[in-house]
Amino acid sequence: MSTLFVAWQAPDPTRAWFPIGRLDASTDRREYMFRYTHGALHAEAAAGFKPLIAFPDFSRKYQADDLFPLFKNRILEPNRKDFAEYLRWLDLDPAHADPIEILGLTGGERQTDSLEVFPKVRKLADGTIRCRFFLHGLRHVSEAARTRAENLTEGEPLQVAIEVNNPATTYAVQLQTTDCHLIGWAPRYLVDDLRAALLEHSTVSATVHRINRMGAPFARRVLVDLCGGVPAAFEPMTSDEYRVVAE
């Protein structure tokens, strides 16, 4: 199974994010299942979250033999003339474009709602975690840092650091060049797990996987690979807010 989580952002004033749902897809992409997580119940209590129209019951298990429209509508249509370029930005092969992989990389963001999709991070047999994501926040760094980001090269190493006074989220995961330019941040869904790993003195490293320049928006400029060892007893994304309501 491949697994994506769905996060919901509360309205002002908190703008807090909650993981509210889990989408599982079979390996052959012929079976899909959506369930709410306990994060949805936390969001309901803390910020008034209501069930999504497509999935109106917190306690129900939703199953289908095709990708649910809520998710399918967050992927660029293959008949669009810019679809091939879209996949190149993601470093995906057009002949084997997987909607789950696309959603995991793009976040399935839309201007019309407050949802974001992200992949479940799994610990591998060798005790490491590995993930790929687009650098966040490039538009918010200094002009010098943006210039430095434009000159990144594929395979270039990046430094990973925990930020403890981020004005938006308190904790954040910074990505810096080796010459100390803060060029952006890892996605928010990685913060808690990476903070736990780094507090245990684990080694986490990142490299530039791909650079998209001409025509790419800021959110698709720098594709990053991150990997690192985690404590033996540590399993990512297993806290109560990620636990499904309907087992």
C-alpha atoms as a printed R data frame, in Angstrom:
    type eleno elety resid chain resno       x      y       z
1   ATOM     1    CA   MET     A     1   0.000  0.000   0.000
2   ATOM     2    CA   SER     A     2   0.996  3.611  -0.597
3   ATOM     3    CA   THR     A     3  -0.209  6.095   1.988
4   ATOM     4    CA   LEU     A     4  -0.927  9.811   1.870
5   ATOM     5    CA   PHE     A     5  -2.180 11.974   4.710
6   ATOM     6    CA   VAL     A     6  -4.472 14.976   4.345
7   ATOM     7    CA   ALA     A     7  -3.869 18.093   6.438
8   ATOM     8    CA   TRP     A     8  -6.365 20.894   7.094
9   ATOM     9    CA   GLN     A     9  -5.483 24.467   8.016
10  ATOM    10    CA   ALA     A    10  -7.688 26.201  10.563
11  ATOM    11    CA   PRO     A    11  -8.944 29.718   9.754
12  ATOM    12    CA   ASP     A    12  -7.654 32.852  11.458
13  ATOM    13    CA   PRO     A    13  -6.430 33.589  14.001
14  ATOM    14    CA   THR     A    14  -4.458 30.382  14.620
15  ATOM    15    CA   ARG     A    15  -3.962 29.099  11.038
16  ATOM    16    CA   ALA     A    16  -2.872 25.841  12.696
17  ATOM    17    CA   TRP     A    17  -2.496 22.661  10.641
18  ATOM    18    CA   PHE     A    18  -4.014 19.291  11.591
19  ATOM    19    CA   PRO     A    19  -3.563 15.896   9.872
20  ATOM    20    CA   ILE     A    20  -7.233 14.969   9.416
21  ATOM    21    CA   GLY     A    21  -7.318 12.019   7.010
22  ATOM    22    CA   ARG     A    22  -5.443  9.101   5.499
23  ATOM    23    CA   LEU     A    23  -5.626  7.800   1.926
24  ATOM    24    CA   ASP     A    24  -4.334  4.286   1.204
25  ATOM    25    CA   ALA     A    25  -3.836  3.009  -2.338
26  ATOM    26    CA   SER     A    26  -3.068 -0.564  -3.346
27  ATOM    27    CA   THR     A    27   0.161 -1.214  -5.206
28  ATOM    28    CA   ASP     A    28  -1.687 -1.817  -8.494
29  ATOM    29    CA   ARG     A    29  -3.809  1.330  -7.916
30  ATOM    30    CA   ARG     A    30  -7.067 -0.615  -8.165
31  ATOM    31    CA   GLU     A    31  -8.227 -0.103  -4.599
32  ATOM    32    CA   TYR     A    32  -8.394  3.121  -2.612
33  ATOM    33    CA   MET     A    33  -9.461  3.732   0.966
34  ATOM    34    CA   PHE     A    34  -9.972  6.995   2.881
35  ATOM    35    CA   ARG     A    35 -10.350  7.216   6.657
36  ATOM    36    CA   TYR     A    36 -10.325 10.107   9.061
37  ATOM    37    CA   THR     A    37  -7.581 10.247  11.652
38  ATOM    38    CA   HIS     A    38  -7.845 11.326  15.271
39  ATOM    39    CA   GLY     A    39  -6.314 14.595  14.087
40  ATOM    40    CA   ALA     A    40  -9.736 15.382  12.609
41  ATOM    41    CA   LEU     A    41 -11.332 14.983  16.029
42  ATOM    42    CA   HIS     A    42  -8.642 17.208  17.549
43  ATOM    43    CA   ALA     A    43  -9.288 19.781  14.798
44  ATOM    44    CA   GLU     A    44 -13.023 19.626  15.455
45  ATOM    45    CA   ALA     A    45 -12.523 20.284  19.168
46  ATOM    46    CA   ALA     A    46  -9.834 22.953  18.760
47  ATOM    47    CA   ALA     A    47 -10.882 24.792  15.601
48  ATOM    48    CA   GLY     A    48 -14.377 23.704  14.554
49  ATOM    49    CA   PHE     A    49 -13.366 21.390  11.713
50  ATOM    50    CA   LYS     A    50 -16.337 19.687  10.017
51  ATOM    51    CA   PRO     A    51 -16.259 16.511   7.883
52  ATOM    52    CA   LEU     A    52 -15.433 17.042   4.225
53  ATOM    53    CA   ILE     A    53 -18.425 17.002   1.862
54  ATOM    54    CA   ALA     A    54 -16.967 14.021   0.006
55  ATOM    55    CA   PHE     A    55 -16.522 12.098   3.279
56  ATOM    56    CA   PRO     A    56 -19.333 13.171   5.643
57  ATOM    57    CA   ASP     A    57 -18.838 10.632   8.460
58  ATOM    58    CA   PHE     A    58 -15.803 10.685  10.766
59  ATOM    59    CA   SER     A    59 -16.292  7.020  11.742
60  ATOM    60    CA   ARG     A    60 -16.765  5.521   8.268
61  ATOM    61    CA   LYS     A    61 -14.225  3.725   6.079
62  ATOM    62    CA   TYR     A    62 -14.577  4.908   2.444
63  ATOM    63    CA   GLN     A    63 -13.487  2.513  -0.323
64  ATOM    64    CA   ALA     A    64 -13.421  2.805  -4.131
65  ATOM    65    CA   ASP     A    65 -11.822  1.176  -7.169
66  ATOM    66    CA   ASP     A    66 -10.790  4.549  -8.590
67  ATOM    67    CA   LEU     A    67  -9.080  7.551  -7.030
68  ATOM    68    CA   PHE     A    68 -11.630  9.679  -5.188
69  ATOM    69    CA   PRO     A    69 -12.540 12.908  -7.057
70  ATOM    70    CA   LEU     A    70 -11.337 15.008  -4.097
71  ATOM    71    CA   PHE     A    71  -7.803 13.825  -4.899
72  ATOM    72    CA   LYS     A    72  -8.064 13.307  -8.655
73  ATOM    73    CA   ASN     A    73  -9.100 16.942  -9.094
74  ATOM    74    CA   ARG     A    74  -5.821 18.040  -7.489
75  ATOM    75    CA   ILE     A    75  -3.712 16.627 -10.313
76  ATOM    76    CA   LEU     A    76  -3.111 18.424 -13.597
77  ATOM    77    CA   GLU     A    77  -5.123 16.833 -16.406
78  ATOM    78    CA   PRO     A    78  -2.920 14.661 -18.689
79  ATOM    79    CA   ASN     A    79  -4.452 16.284 -21.776
80  ATOM    80    CA   ARG     A    80  -3.109 19.700 -20.769
81  ATOM    81    CA   LYS     A    81  -0.345 20.863 -23.096
82  ATOM    82    CA   ASP     A    82   1.878 21.685 -20.103
83  ATOM    83    CA   PHE     A    83   1.445 18.250 -18.478
84  ATOM    84    CA   ALA     A    84   4.822 16.947 -19.719
85  ATOM    85    CA   GLU     A    85   6.600 20.021 -18.320
86  ATOM    86    CA   TYR     A    86   4.684 19.605 -15.052
87  ATOM    87    CA   LEU     A    87   6.029 16.045 -14.734
88  ATOM    88    CA   ARG     A    88   9.559 17.172 -15.607
89  ATOM    89    CA   TRP     A    89   9.464 19.602 -12.687
90  ATOM    90    CA   LEU     A    90   8.576 16.616 -10.483
91  ATOM    91    CA   ASP     A    91  11.282 14.465 -12.116
92  ATOM    92    CA   LEU     A    92   8.673 11.850 -13.052
93  ATOM    93    CA   ASP     A    93   8.497  9.765 -16.224
94  ATOM    94    CA   PRO     A    94   5.427 10.743 -18.310
95  ATOM    95    CA   ALA     A    95   5.049  7.109 -19.375
96  ATOM    96    CA   HIS     A    96   4.600  6.000 -15.760
97  ATOM    97    CA   ALA     A    97   2.972  8.997 -14.086
98  ATOM    98    CA   ASP     A    98   1.481  7.782 -10.801
99  ATOM    99    CA   PRO     A    99  -1.238 10.026  -9.306
100 ATOM   100    CA   ILE     A   100  -0.262  9.084  -5.744
101 ATOM   101    CA   GLU     A   101   3.365 10.029  -6.358
102 ATOM   102    CA   ILE     A   102   2.290 13.266  -8.036
103 ATOM   103    CA   LEU     A   103   0.086 14.187  -5.077
104 ATOM   104    CA   GLY     A   104   2.875 13.354  -2.633
105 ATOM   105    CA   LEU     A   105   5.265 15.743  -4.365
106 ATOM   106    CA   THR     A   106   2.898 18.619  -5.183
107 ATOM   107    CA   GLY     A   107   0.799 18.550  -2.009
108 ATOM   108    CA   GLY     A   108  -2.365 18.708  -4.089
109 ATOM   109    CA   GLU     A   109  -2.745 22.366  -3.160
110 ATOM   110    CA   ARG     A   110  -5.688 24.387  -4.461
111 ATOM   111    CA   GLN     A   111  -6.570 28.028  -4.021
112 ATOM   112    CA   THR     A   112 -10.171 27.148  -3.155
113 ATOM   113    CA   ASP     A   113  -9.664 25.239   0.101
114 ATOM   114    CA   SER     A   114  -7.366 24.715   3.084
115 ATOM   115    CA   LEU     A   115  -6.228 21.151   2.406
116 ATOM   116    CA   GLU     A   116  -2.779 19.762   1.709
117 ATOM   117    CA   VAL     A   117  -1.704 16.208   0.933
118 ATOM   118    CA   PHE     A   118   1.591 14.650   1.996
119 ATOM   119    CA   PRO     A   119   3.161 11.162   1.913
120 ATOM   120    CA   LYS     A   120   3.630  8.939   4.925
121 ATOM   121    CA   VAL     A   121   7.296  8.729   5.863
122 ATOM   122    CA   ARG     A   122   8.344  5.154   6.624
123 ATOM   123    CA   LYS     A   123  11.407  3.845   8.421
124 ATOM   124    CA   LEU     A   124  13.355  1.510   6.162
125 ATOM   125    CA   ALA     A   125  14.907 -1.803   7.142
126 ATOM   126    CA   ASP     A   126  18.291 -0.133   7.618
127 ATOM   127    CA   GLY     A   127  16.838  2.212  10.250
128 ATOM   128    CA   THR     A   128  16.773  5.310   8.049
129 ATOM   129    CA   ILE     A   129  14.059  7.557   6.709
130 ATOM   130    CA   ARG     A   130  14.168  8.919   3.155
131 ATOM   131    CA   CYS     A   131  11.897 11.411   1.470
132 ATOM   132    CA   ARG     A   132  11.765 13.850  -1.438
133 ATOM   133    CA   PHE     A   133  10.050 17.235  -1.373
134 ATOM   134    CA   PHE     A   134  10.104 20.706  -2.841
135 ATOM   135    CA   LEU     A   135  11.864 23.399  -0.852
136 ATOM   136    CA   HIS     A   136   9.351 25.613   0.947
137 ATOM   137    CA   GLY     A   137   9.528 29.352   1.534
138 ATOM   138    CA   LEU     A   138  11.992 30.401  -1.164
139 ATOM   139    CA   ARG     A   139  10.012 33.589  -1.756
140 ATOM   140    CA   HIS     A   140  10.437 34.523   1.925
141 ATOM   141    CA   VAL     A   141  14.227 34.374   2.211
142 ATOM   142    CA   SER     A   142  16.658 37.206   1.546
143 ATOM   143    CA   GLU     A   143  17.527 38.364  -1.951
144 ATOM   144    CA   ALA     A   144  21.069 37.067  -1.454
145 ATOM   145    CA   ALA     A   145  19.706 33.652  -0.484
146 ATOM   146    CA   ARG     A   146  17.414 33.544  -3.544
147 ATOM   147    CA   THR     A   147  20.383 34.375  -5.744
148 ATOM   148    CA   ARG     A   148  22.356 31.589  -4.072
149 ATOM   149    CA   ALA     A   149  19.436 29.185  -4.622
150 ATOM   150    CA   GLU     A   150  19.412 30.034  -8.326
151 ATOM   151    CA   ASN     A   151  23.008 28.838  -8.477
152 ATOM   152    CA   LEU     A   152  22.487 25.515  -6.724
153 ATOM   153    CA   THR     A   153  23.631 22.425  -8.597
154 ATOM   154    CA   GLU     A   154  22.075 18.984  -8.658
155 ATOM   155    CA   GLY     A   155  23.727 16.746  -6.062
156 ATOM   156    CA   GLU     A   156  24.854 19.710  -3.947
157 ATOM   157    CA   PRO     A   157  24.704 18.963  -0.196
158 ATOM   158    CA   LEU     A   158  22.516 21.046   2.103
159 ATOM   159    CA   GLN     A   159  22.636 21.506   5.860
160 ATOM   160    CA   VAL     A   160  19.611 20.608   8.005
161 ATOM   161    CA   ALA     A   161  18.889 22.549  11.192
162 ATOM   162    CA   ILE     A   162  16.022 22.845  13.679
163 ATOM   163    CA   GLU     A   163  14.626 26.368  14.088
164 ATOM   164    CA   VAL     A   164  13.032 27.009  17.484
165 ATOM   165    CA   ASN     A   165  11.603 30.511  17.043
166 ATOM   166    CA   ASN     A   166   9.811 30.434  13.697
167 ATOM   167    CA   PRO     A   167   7.139 33.177  13.821
168 ATOM   168    CA   ALA     A   168   4.550 31.015  12.052
169 ATOM   169    CA   THR     A   169   5.117 27.537  13.494
170 ATOM   170    CA   THR     A   170   7.573 27.925  16.443
171 ATOM   171    CA   TYR     A   171   9.548 24.873  15.331
172 ATOM   172    CA   ALA     A   172  10.695 24.498  11.720
173 ATOM   173    CA   VAL     A   173  13.351 22.602   9.755
174 ATOM   174    CA   GLN     A   174  15.741 24.919   7.934
175 ATOM   175    CA   LEU     A   175  17.707 24.028   4.835
176 ATOM   176    CA   GLN     A   176  20.950 25.911   4.379
177 ATOM   177    CA   THR     A   177  23.740 25.841   1.844
178 ATOM   178    CA   THR     A   178  27.171 24.787   3.084
179 ATOM   179    CA   ASP     A   179  28.212 28.454   2.908
180 ATOM   180    CA   CYS     A   180  25.434 29.284   5.391
181 ATOM   181    CA   HIS     A   181  22.668 30.768   3.232
182 ATOM   182    CA   LEU     A   182  19.204 29.961   4.584
183 ATOM   183    CA   ILE     A   183  17.382 29.095   1.358
184 ATOM   184    CA   GLY     A   184  14.129 27.679   2.750
185 ATOM   185    CA   TRP     A   185  12.439 25.072   4.871
186 ATOM   186    CA   ALA     A   186  11.336 21.449   4.784
187 ATOM   187    CA   PRO     A   187   7.548 20.841   4.671
188 ATOM   188    CA   ARG     A   188   5.757 21.271   7.990
189 ATOM   189    CA   TYR     A   189   4.729 17.614   8.106
190 ATOM   190    CA   LEU     A   190   8.364 16.607   8.655
191 ATOM   191    CA   VAL     A   191   9.043 18.944  11.558
192 ATOM   192    CA   ASP     A   192   7.967 16.812  14.525
193 ATOM   193    CA   ASP     A   193   9.647 13.634  13.314
194 ATOM   194    CA   LEU     A   194  12.891 15.326  12.271
195 ATOM   195    CA   ARG     A   195  13.026 17.235  15.542
196 ATOM   196    CA   ALA     A   196  12.645 13.961  17.445
197 ATOM   197    CA   ALA     A   197  15.388 12.353  15.372
198 ATOM   198    CA   LEU     A   198  17.828 15.255  15.710
199 ATOM   199    CA   LEU     A   199  17.240 15.541  19.456
200 ATOM   200    CA   GLU     A   200  18.434 11.938  19.664
201 ATOM   201    CA   HIS     A   201  21.664 13.028  17.956
202 ATOM   202    CA   SER     A   202  20.765 11.213  14.754
203 ATOM   203    CA   THR     A   203  22.360 12.238  11.468
204 ATOM   204    CA   VAL     A   204  20.044 13.840   8.920
205 ATOM   205    CA   SER     A   205  21.360 15.086   5.574
206 ATOM   206    CA   ALA     A   206  19.898 16.621   2.433
207 ATOM   207    CA   THR     A   207  20.976 17.084  -1.163
208 ATOM   208    CA   VAL     A   208  19.612 18.983  -4.144
209 ATOM   209    CA   HIS     A   209  17.895 16.452  -6.411
210 ATOM   210    CA   ARG     A   210  16.695 18.754  -9.192
211 ATOM   211    CA   ILE     A   211  16.639 22.453 -10.087
212 ATOM   212    CA   ASN     A   212  13.756 23.883 -12.142
213 ATOM   213    CA   ARG     A   213  14.427 27.346 -13.496
214 ATOM   214    CA   MET     A   214  12.630 28.571 -16.606
215 ATOM   215    CA   GLY     A   215   8.916 28.986 -15.996
216 ATOM   216    CA   ALA     A   216   8.766 27.117 -12.696
217 ATOM   217    CA   PRO     A   217   7.003 28.869  -9.789
218 ATOM   218    CA   PHE     A   218   8.919 29.349  -6.523
219 ATOM   219    CA   ALA     A   219   7.144 26.323  -5.033
220 ATOM   220    CA   ARG     A   220   8.590 24.059  -7.746
221 ATOM   221    CA   ARG     A   221  12.130 25.429  -8.045
222 ATOM   222    CA   VAL     A   222  14.223 23.141  -5.809
223 ATOM   223    CA   LEU     A   223  13.526 19.421  -5.350
224 ATOM   224    CA   VAL     A   224  15.333 18.022  -2.305
225 ATOM   225    CA   ASP     A   225  16.276 14.522  -1.156
226 ATOM   226    CA   LEU     A   226  16.510 14.048   2.606
227 ATOM   227    CA   CYS     A   227  17.704 11.004   4.502
228 ATOM   228    CA   GLY     A   228  18.864 10.181   7.983
229 ATOM   229    CA   GLY     A   229  19.068  7.646  10.748
230 ATOM   230    CA   VAL     A   230  16.443  7.644  13.475
231 ATOM   231    CA   PRO     A   231  16.399  6.075  16.962
232 ATOM   232    CA   ALA     A   232  15.759  2.314  17.009
233 ATOM   233    CA   ALA     A   233  12.422  2.673  18.813
234 ATOM   234    CA   PHE     A   234  11.268  5.599  16.716
235 ATOM   235    CA   GLU     A   235   8.537  5.209  14.081
236 ATOM   236    CA   PRO     A   236   7.587  8.326  12.080
237 ATOM   237    CA   MET     A   237   4.012  9.546  11.844
238 ATOM   238    CA   THR     A   238   2.581  7.219  14.477
239 ATOM   239    CA   SER     A   239   1.383  9.754  17.056
240 ATOM   240    CA   ASP     A   240  -2.298  9.805  18.045
241 ATOM   241    CA   GLU     A   241  -3.239 12.453  15.478
242 ATOM   242    CA   TYR     A   242  -2.154 10.085  12.679
243 ATOM   243    CA   ARG     A   243  -4.123  7.103  14.043
244 ATOM   244    CA   VAL     A   244  -7.229  6.307  12.004
245 ATOM   245    CA   VAL     A   245 -10.690  6.523  13.581
246 ATOM   246    CA   ALA     A   246 -12.116  3.539  11.635
247 ATOM   247    CA   GLU     A   247  -9.704  0.631  12.038
